[in-house]
Amino acid sequence: MEKMGEYSVLDARPMSCRACKQSTIRVDQSKSVYGNYQKLTLQETPGSVPPGRVPRYKDVILLGDLIDVARPGEEIDVTGVYLHSQQSLSRDKSGFPVFSTVIEANCVVKRHGDTSLFLSDEDKRAIRELAQDPQIGARIIKSIAPSIY
């Protein structure tokens, strides 16, 4: 999770001072750290939802160079970390705390219909050759985490 000063992305808006517990907080703009931040809502494609159901959605947080990579209505693939946070002072009818969930994006890729556009014929041939290797599992593990024994 990316940090913004001493706060993580999910608690970037503190409700009270951590040192004195005072609830009135004023922003000191000369000491504030600002970063690129964008929150978008990811929704199921309406065509993929069965009739009579409402498309599900999930909020996605984009930071740094990931902001502005997608426009409203574009189909995208998001890879990221699924996070939860307690909504401050929110409780349901039974008194239990309410948690919200978001995805903190690591990668956002626009969909272009046919995913095979990203692979050349040479790439496809190399993948087929590697698929025949009986040690492919070990090779993948070694290439992802070579220092882990």
mmCIF file of C-alpha atoms in Angstrom:
data_model
loop_
_atom_site.group_PDB
_atom_site.id
_atom_site.type_symbol
_atom_site.label_atom_id
_atom_site.label_comp_id
_atom_site.label_asym_id
_atom_site.label_seq_id
_atom_site.Cartn_x
_atom_site.Cartn_y
_atom_site.Cartn_z
ATOM 1 C CA MET A 1 0.000 0.000 0.000
ATOM 2 C CA GLU A 2 1.392 3.381 -0.957
ATOM 3 C CA LYS A 3 1.999 5.814 1.858
ATOM 4 C CA MET A 4 1.182 9.497 1.804
ATOM 5 C CA GLY A 5 3.347 10.847 4.631
ATOM 6 C CA GLU A 6 2.568 8.833 7.744
ATOM 7 C CA TYR A 7 -0.890 7.910 6.423
ATOM 8 C CA SER A 8 -1.816 5.137 4.039
ATOM 9 C CA VAL A 9 -4.094 5.821 1.080
ATOM 10 C CA LEU A 10 -7.170 4.592 2.930
ATOM 11 C CA ASP A 11 -6.705 6.895 5.915
ATOM 12 C CA ALA A 12 -5.362 9.912 4.019
ATOM 13 C CA ARG A 13 -8.144 11.984 5.586
ATOM 14 C CA PRO A 14 -7.685 11.555 9.359
ATOM 15 C CA MET A 15 -10.670 12.332 11.573
ATOM 16 C CA SER A 16 -8.598 13.405 14.587
ATOM 17 C CA CYS A 17 -5.033 14.255 15.565
ATOM 18 C CA ARG A 18 -3.066 11.126 16.431
ATOM 19 C CA ALA A 19 -0.927 12.990 18.970
ATOM 20 C CA CYS A 20 -3.506 14.966 20.986
ATOM 21 C CA LYS A 21 -6.760 13.257 19.858
ATOM 22 C CA GLN A 22 -8.298 16.655 19.062
ATOM 23 C CA SER A 23 -11.080 16.334 16.487
ATOM 24 C CA THR A 24 -10.721 19.758 14.866
ATOM 25 C CA ILE A 25 -8.109 19.545 12.151
ATOM 26 C CA ARG A 26 -7.049 22.421 9.926
ATOM 27 C CA VAL A 27 -4.905 21.835 6.854
ATOM 28 C CA ASP A 28 -1.506 23.521 6.918
ATOM 29 C CA GLN A 29 -1.003 23.952 3.189
ATOM 30 C CA SER A 30 2.678 24.831 3.547
ATOM 31 C CA LYS A 31 3.390 21.427 5.151
ATOM 32 C CA SER A 32 0.949 19.356 3.095
ATOM 33 C CA VAL A 33 2.197 16.715 0.684
ATOM 34 C CA TYR A 34 0.120 16.365 -2.464
ATOM 35 C CA GLY A 35 0.176 13.448 -4.867
ATOM 36 C CA ASN A 36 -1.623 12.294 -7.967
ATOM 37 C CA TYR A 37 -4.803 10.544 -6.834
ATOM 38 C CA GLN A 38 -7.849 9.406 -8.768
ATOM 39 C CA LYS A 39 -10.800 7.293 -7.703
ATOM 40 C CA LEU A 40 -12.846 5.559 -10.359
ATOM 41 C CA THR A 41 -15.722 3.115 -10.266
ATOM 42 C CA LEU A 42 -15.266 -0.183 -12.076
ATOM 43 C CA GLN A 43 -18.528 -1.746 -13.258
ATOM 44 C CA GLU A 44 -19.401 -5.052 -14.889
ATOM 45 C CA THR A 45 -20.103 -4.805 -18.594
ATOM 46 C CA PRO A 46 -23.901 -4.549 -18.920
ATOM 47 C CA GLY A 47 -23.859 -7.184 -21.689
ATOM 48 C CA SER A 48 -22.295 -9.758 -19.352
ATOM 49 C CA VAL A 49 -24.943 -9.358 -16.634
ATOM 50 C CA PRO A 50 -27.946 -11.735 -16.702
ATOM 51 C CA PRO A 51 -31.320 -10.100 -17.417
ATOM 52 C CA GLY A 52 -32.966 -8.638 -14.331
ATOM 53 C CA ARG A 53 -29.695 -8.093 -12.422
ATOM 54 C CA VAL A 54 -27.962 -4.811 -11.774
ATOM 55 C CA PRO A 55 -24.256 -4.655 -12.726
ATOM 56 C CA ARG A 56 -21.938 -4.841 -9.702
ATOM 57 C CA TYR A 57 -19.336 -2.160 -9.123
ATOM 58 C CA LYS A 58 -16.192 -1.557 -7.084
ATOM 59 C CA ASP A 59 -14.189 1.609 -6.401
ATOM 60 C CA VAL A 60 -10.596 1.646 -7.668
ATOM 61 C CA ILE A 61 -7.870 3.990 -6.426
ATOM 62 C CA LEU A 62 -5.271 5.114 -8.952
ATOM 63 C CA LEU A 63 -2.056 6.781 -7.776
ATOM 64 C CA GLY A 64 0.948 8.367 -9.426
ATOM 65 C CA ASP A 65 1.316 7.702 -13.140
ATOM 66 C CA LEU A 66 -1.812 5.522 -13.285
ATOM 67 C CA ILE A 67 -4.190 8.478 -13.154
ATOM 68 C CA ASP A 68 -5.979 9.446 -16.373
ATOM 69 C CA VAL A 69 -5.176 6.155 -18.156
ATOM 70 C CA ALA A 70 -8.863 5.413 -18.761
ATOM 71 C CA ARG A 71 -11.883 7.458 -19.773
ATOM 72 C CA PRO A 72 -15.480 6.882 -18.700
ATOM 73 C CA GLY A 73 -17.091 4.049 -20.667
ATOM 74 C CA GLU A 74 -13.824 2.345 -21.693
ATOM 75 C CA GLU A 75 -13.338 -1.323 -20.912
ATOM 76 C CA ILE A 76 -10.236 -1.914 -18.816
ATOM 77 C CA ASP A 77 -8.481 -4.693 -16.915
ATOM 78 C CA VAL A 78 -7.299 -3.738 -13.424
ATOM 79 C CA THR A 79 -4.678 -5.551 -11.382
ATOM 80 C CA GLY A 80 -4.310 -4.449 -7.801
ATOM 81 C CA VAL A 81 -4.669 -5.042 -4.102
ATOM 82 C CA TYR A 82 -8.109 -5.567 -2.563
ATOM 83 C CA LEU A 83 -8.230 -3.464 0.614
ATOM 84 C CA HIS A 84 -10.769 -2.745 3.329
ATOM 85 C CA SER A 85 -11.171 0.147 5.712
ATOM 86 C CA GLN A 86 -13.573 0.947 8.498
ATOM 87 C CA GLN A 87 -15.781 3.862 7.653
ATOM 88 C CA SER A 88 -15.284 6.298 10.493
ATOM 89 C CA LEU A 89 -18.144 6.391 12.968
ATOM 90 C CA SER A 90 -20.303 4.197 10.698
ATOM 91 C CA ARG A 91 -22.160 1.334 12.266
ATOM 92 C CA ASP A 92 -25.003 -0.816 11.039
ATOM 93 C CA LYS A 93 -28.306 -1.218 12.913
ATOM 94 C CA SER A 94 -26.864 -3.903 15.202
ATOM 95 C CA GLY A 95 -23.949 -1.677 16.264
ATOM 96 C CA PHE A 96 -21.221 -3.468 14.307
ATOM 97 C CA PRO A 97 -18.679 -1.351 12.393
ATOM 98 C CA VAL A 98 -19.175 -0.920 8.661
ATOM 99 C CA PHE A 99 -16.220 -1.694 6.389
ATOM 100 C CA SER A 100 -15.803 -0.477 2.842
ATOM 101 C CA THR A 101 -13.614 -2.168 0.237
ATOM 102 C CA VAL A 102 -11.590 -0.730 -2.613
ATOM 103 C CA ILE A 103 -8.996 -1.916 -5.105
ATOM 104 C CA GLU A 104 -5.681 -0.075 -5.079
ATOM 105 C CA ALA A 105 -4.540 -0.433 -8.679
ATOM 106 C CA ASN A 106 -1.045 -1.565 -9.633
ATOM 107 C CA CYS A 107 -1.745 -1.831 -13.365
ATOM 108 C CA VAL A 108 -4.532 -0.647 -15.665
ATOM 109 C CA VAL A 109 -4.727 -1.905 -19.259
ATOM 110 C CA LYS A 110 -7.322 -0.861 -21.828
ATOM 111 C CA ARG A 111 -9.151 -3.706 -23.536
ATOM 112 C CA HIS A 112 -9.061 -3.708 -27.317
ATOM 113 C CA GLY A 113 -11.550 -6.499 -27.987
ATOM 114 C CA ASP A 114 -9.164 -9.210 -29.192
ATOM 115 C CA THR A 115 -6.516 -9.942 -26.551
ATOM 116 C CA SER A 116 -4.348 -11.792 -29.053
ATOM 117 C CA LEU A 117 -3.308 -8.415 -30.484
ATOM 118 C CA PHE A 118 -0.632 -8.231 -27.780
ATOM 119 C CA LEU A 119 1.138 -11.466 -28.806
ATOM 120 C CA SER A 120 3.200 -11.751 -31.963
ATOM 121 C CA ASP A 121 3.497 -15.041 -33.856
ATOM 122 C CA GLU A 122 7.004 -15.458 -32.433
ATOM 123 C CA ASP A 123 5.658 -14.980 -28.878
ATOM 124 C CA LYS A 124 2.953 -17.586 -29.467
ATOM 125 C CA ARG A 125 5.548 -20.044 -30.815
ATOM 126 C CA ALA A 126 7.795 -19.507 -27.797
ATOM 127 C CA ILE A 127 4.860 -20.074 -25.427
ATOM 128 C CA ARG A 128 3.973 -23.339 -27.170
ATOM 129 C CA GLU A 129 7.599 -24.515 -26.879
ATOM 130 C CA LEU A 130 7.715 -23.652 -23.177
ATOM 131 C CA ALA A 131 4.417 -25.488 -22.613
ATOM 132 C CA GLN A 132 6.131 -28.729 -23.699
ATOM 133 C CA ASP A 133 8.910 -28.351 -21.110
ATOM 134 C CA PRO A 134 8.297 -30.765 -18.166
ATOM 135 C CA GLN A 135 10.157 -28.366 -15.811
ATOM 136 C CA ILE A 136 8.048 -25.319 -16.716
ATOM 137 C CA GLY A 137 6.650 -24.959 -13.169
ATOM 138 C CA ALA A 138 10.107 -24.825 -11.630
ATOM 139 C CA ARG A 139 11.305 -22.404 -14.315
ATOM 140 C CA ILE A 140 8.407 -20.032 -13.649
ATOM 141 C CA ILE A 141 8.971 -20.121 -9.894
ATOM 142 C CA LYS A 142 12.699 -19.528 -10.351
ATOM 143 C CA SER A 143 12.059 -16.574 -12.677
ATOM 144 C CA ILE A 144 9.511 -14.917 -10.344
ATOM 145 C CA ALA A 145 11.330 -15.342 -7.061
ATOM 146 C CA PRO A 146 14.930 -16.457 -7.678
ATOM 147 C CA SER A 147 16.132 -15.591 -4.156
ATOM 148 C CA ILE A 148 13.489 -17.664 -2.334
ATOM 149 C CA TYR A 149 14.639 -21.205 -1.585
#
